[in-house]
Amino acid sequence: MRTNEARAAAVRRRERNALRRLGALCAALALSLAGALAHFTGGAEGAVLGMHGATLLSDSAGGYVLVAVASFALSSALTLACVRLREQGRQSETKDREKAEPPSADQ
C-alpha cells in the first residue's frame, strides 16, 4: 500500500503531464487556426492598406467567421471534456478514500 506522500507525488506528476499535453495541444491548435485563417482569407490585404484590423472589410471575411465559429466549438468541446474528466477523477478519488479508510467504531 502506498503512502499519502507517494499518492500526492503521483497526482502531481499526472497533473504536470496533463498540463504539458494541454499546452502542446493549445499551441498546435493556435498554429492550425492561424494557418486556416491564412488559407480561408487567401492572405488578402484589407480595404485599407497597412491596417490589419480592416481585413474584415474585405470580401473574404467569411473565413474569419468560419474560423471563429470552429474555434469556439472546439474550445467548448475541450472545456466540457476537461470538466468531465475532472469530475471522474474526483469520484474515483472519493472511492479510493472510502476504500482506504477503516470503518469507524460507531458503525
Coordinates of C-alpha atoms in Angstrom, one line a residue:
M1 CA 0.0 0.0 0.0
R2 CA 1.3 3.4 -0.9
T3 CA 1.8 6.2 1.5
N4 CA 0.0 9.5 1.2
E5 CA 3.2 11.2 0.0
A6 CA 3.6 8.7 -2.8
R7 CA -0.1 9.2 -3.8
A8 CA 0.3 13.0 -3.8
A9 CA 3.5 12.8 -5.9
A10 CA 1.7 10.6 -8.4
V11 CA -1.2 13.0 -8.6
R12 CA 1.2 16.0 -9.1
R13 CA 3.0 14.0 -11.8
R14 CA -0.2 13.3 -13.6
E15 CA -1.3 16.9 -13.4
R16 CA 2.0 18.1 -14.7
N17 CA 1.8 15.7 -17.6
A18 CA -1.7 16.7 -18.4
L19 CA -0.8 20.4 -18.3
R20 CA 2.1 19.7 -20.7
R21 CA -0.1 17.8 -23.1
L22 CA -2.8 20.5 -23.0
G23 CA -0.2 23.2 -23.6
A24 CA 1.1 21.4 -26.6
L25 CA -2.4 20.9 -27.9
C26 CA -3.2 24.6 -27.4
A27 CA -0.1 25.6 -29.3
A28 CA -0.9 23.2 -32.1
L29 CA -4.5 24.5 -32.3
A30 CA -3.3 28.1 -32.4
L31 CA -0.9 27.3 -35.2
S32 CA -3.5 25.4 -37.2
L33 CA -6.1 28.2 -36.7
A34 CA -3.6 30.7 -37.9
G35 CA -2.9 28.5 -41.0
A36 CA -6.7 28.1 -41.6
L37 CA -7.2 31.8 -41.3
A38 CA -4.5 32.5 -43.9
H39 CA -5.9 29.8 -46.1
F40 CA -9.5 30.9 -46.0
T41 CA -8.8 34.6 -46.4
G42 CA -6.4 34.0 -49.1
G43 CA -3.9 36.2 -47.4
A44 CA -5.7 39.3 -48.9
E45 CA -5.0 42.7 -47.5
G46 CA -7.8 44.7 -46.0
A47 CA -9.6 47.6 -47.7
V48 CA -7.2 50.0 -46.0
L49 CA -3.5 49.1 -46.7
G50 CA -1.4 48.7 -43.6
M51 CA -4.4 48.5 -41.3
H52 CA -4.6 44.8 -40.4
G53 CA -7.8 45.3 -38.4
A54 CA -9.5 46.4 -41.6
T55 CA -9.3 43.0 -43.2
L56 CA -12.8 42.4 -42.0
L57 CA -13.9 45.0 -44.6
S58 CA -12.6 42.9 -47.4
D59 CA -14.7 40.4 -49.4
S60 CA -13.0 37.4 -47.8
A61 CA -14.2 38.0 -44.3
G62 CA -16.3 34.8 -44.3
G63 CA -13.1 32.9 -43.5
Y64 CA -12.8 34.8 -40.2
V65 CA -16.3 33.9 -39.2
L66 CA -15.8 30.3 -40.1
V67 CA -12.6 30.1 -38.1
A68 CA -14.1 31.9 -35.2
V69 CA -17.1 29.5 -35.1
A70 CA -14.9 26.5 -35.4
S71 CA -12.5 27.6 -32.7
F72 CA -15.4 28.4 -30.3
A73 CA -17.0 24.9 -30.9
L74 CA -13.6 23.2 -30.4
S75 CA -12.8 25.1 -27.3
S76 CA -16.3 24.4 -25.9
A77 CA -15.9 20.7 -26.5
L78 CA -12.4 20.7 -25.0
T79 CA -13.7 22.5 -21.9
L80 CA -16.6 20.1 -21.5
A81 CA -14.2 17.1 -21.8
C82 CA -11.9 18.6 -19.2
V83 CA -14.7 19.2 -16.8
R84 CA -16.0 15.7 -17.2
L85 CA -12.5 14.2 -16.7
R86 CA -12.1 16.3 -13.5
E87 CA -15.4 15.1 -12.1
Q88 CA -14.5 11.5 -12.9
G89 CA -11.2 12.0 -11.1
R90 CA -12.9 13.4 -8.1
Q91 CA -15.3 10.4 -8.0
S92 CA -12.5 7.9 -8.2
E93 CA -10.6 9.8 -5.6
T94 CA -13.6 9.6 -3.3
K95 CA -14.0 5.9 -3.9
D96 CA -10.3 5.4 -3.2
R97 CA -10.6 7.3 0.1
E98 CA -13.6 5.2 1.2
K99 CA -11.7 2.0 0.5
A100 CA -8.6 3.2 2.3
E101 CA -10.4 4.5 5.5
P102 CA -11.1 1.8 8.1
P103 CA -14.7 1.7 9.4
S104 CA -15.3 3.8 12.5
A105 CA -16.2 2.3 15.8
D106 CA -19.7 3.8 15.6
Q107 CA -20.7 1.6 12.8

